[in-house]
């Protein structure tokens, strides 16, 4: 569930959530936050 909510507003939740490292985020969003912005 946490992942689903994160993907809904990744661009806005990613900064407010306690994610691992920027490298891990790149694996989830290879396109970058531009696509989720």
Short mmCIF file of N, CA and C in Angstrom, two decimals:
data_model
loop_
_atom_site.label_atom_id
_atom_site.label_comp_id
_atom_site.label_asym_id
_atom_site.label_seq_id
_atom_site.Cartn_x
_atom_site.Cartn_y
_atom_site.Cartn_z
N UNK A 1 0.85 -1.21 0.00
CA UNK A 1 0.00 0.00 0.00
C UNK A 1 0.88 1.26 0.00
N UNK A 2 1.92 1.23 0.77
CA UNK A 2 2.81 2.40 0.84
C UNK A 2 3.36 2.71 -0.54
N UNK A 3 3.74 1.65 -1.26
CA UNK A 3 4.31 1.90 -2.60
C UNK A 3 3.24 2.50 -3.52
N UNK A 4 2.03 1.99 -3.44
CA UNK A 4 0.95 2.48 -4.34
C UNK A 4 0.75 3.98 -4.07
N UNK A 5 0.70 4.38 -2.84
CA UNK A 5 0.46 5.81 -2.50
C UNK A 5 1.66 6.62 -2.99
N UNK A 6 2.84 6.06 -2.86
CA UNK A 6 4.05 6.78 -3.29
C UNK A 6 3.99 7.06 -4.79
N UNK A 7 3.57 6.05 -5.54
CA UNK A 7 3.52 6.22 -7.00
C UNK A 7 2.44 7.21 -7.39
N UNK A 8 1.37 7.27 -6.62
CA UNK A 8 0.28 8.21 -6.96
C UNK A 8 0.81 9.63 -7.06
N UNK A 9 1.56 10.06 -6.08
CA UNK A 9 2.13 11.42 -6.12
C UNK A 9 3.60 11.37 -5.78
N UNK A 10 4.33 10.56 -6.50
CA UNK A 10 5.77 10.40 -6.21
C UNK A 10 6.45 11.76 -6.13
N UNK A 11 6.27 12.59 -7.12
CA UNK A 11 6.92 13.91 -7.15
C UNK A 11 6.71 14.69 -5.85
N UNK A 12 5.54 14.53 -5.22
CA UNK A 12 5.29 15.31 -4.00
C UNK A 12 5.50 14.48 -2.74
N UNK A 13 5.21 13.20 -2.82
CA UNK A 13 5.37 12.35 -1.62
C UNK A 13 6.82 11.94 -1.41
N UNK A 14 7.50 11.69 -2.49
CA UNK A 14 8.90 11.24 -2.40
C UNK A 14 9.70 12.14 -1.47
N UNK A 15 9.52 13.45 -1.56
CA UNK A 15 10.30 14.36 -0.70
C UNK A 15 9.79 14.32 0.74
N UNK A 16 8.54 13.96 0.94
CA UNK A 16 7.99 13.95 2.30
C UNK A 16 8.10 12.57 2.94
N UNK A 17 8.42 11.57 2.14
CA UNK A 17 8.51 10.20 2.71
C UNK A 17 9.96 9.86 3.08
N UNK A 18 10.12 8.83 3.87
CA UNK A 18 11.48 8.44 4.27
C UNK A 18 12.01 7.38 3.32
N UNK A 19 12.40 7.80 2.14
CA UNK A 19 12.91 6.83 1.15
C UNK A 19 14.38 6.55 1.40
N UNK A 20 14.87 5.44 0.87
CA UNK A 20 16.29 5.07 1.04
C UNK A 20 17.22 6.12 0.45
N UNK A 21 17.83 5.84 -0.68
CA UNK A 21 18.77 6.81 -1.28
C UNK A 21 18.33 7.21 -2.68
N UNK A 22 18.83 8.31 -3.19
CA UNK A 22 18.46 8.79 -4.53
C UNK A 22 18.71 7.72 -5.58
N UNK A 23 19.68 6.85 -5.31
CA UNK A 23 19.97 5.79 -6.30
C UNK A 23 18.78 4.82 -6.39
N UNK A 24 18.22 4.49 -5.26
CA UNK A 24 17.06 3.57 -5.26
C UNK A 24 15.91 4.21 -6.01
N UNK A 25 15.72 5.51 -5.80
CA UNK A 25 14.62 6.20 -6.50
C UNK A 25 14.84 6.11 -8.00
N UNK A 26 16.06 6.26 -8.44
CA UNK A 26 16.34 6.21 -9.89
C UNK A 26 15.94 4.84 -10.43
N UNK A 27 16.09 3.80 -9.64
CA UNK A 27 15.71 2.45 -10.12
C UNK A 27 14.20 2.39 -10.28
N UNK A 28 13.47 3.03 -9.38
CA UNK A 28 12.00 3.00 -9.48
C UNK A 28 11.53 3.91 -10.59
N UNK A 29 12.16 5.10 -10.70
CA UNK A 29 11.74 6.07 -11.73
C UNK A 29 12.91 6.41 -12.64
N UNK A 30 13.20 5.54 -13.60
CA UNK A 30 14.31 5.78 -14.54
C UNK A 30 14.09 7.05 -15.34
N UNK A 31 12.84 7.49 -15.46
CA UNK A 31 12.56 8.71 -16.25
C UNK A 31 12.78 9.96 -15.39
N UNK A 32 12.95 9.77 -14.10
CA UNK A 32 13.13 10.94 -13.23
C UNK A 32 11.79 11.47 -12.72
N UNK A 33 11.82 12.46 -11.86
CA UNK A 33 10.55 12.99 -11.31
C UNK A 33 9.83 13.85 -12.34
N UNK A 34 10.45 14.11 -13.47
CA UNK A 34 9.79 14.94 -14.50
C UNK A 34 8.49 14.27 -14.94
N UNK A 35 8.52 12.97 -15.09
CA UNK A 35 7.32 12.27 -15.56
C UNK A 35 6.23 12.28 -14.48
N UNK A 36 6.63 12.28 -13.22
CA UNK A 36 5.63 12.25 -12.12
C UNK A 36 5.28 13.67 -11.66
N UNK A 37 6.05 14.64 -12.08
CA UNK A 37 5.81 16.02 -11.62
C UNK A 37 4.42 16.47 -12.01
#
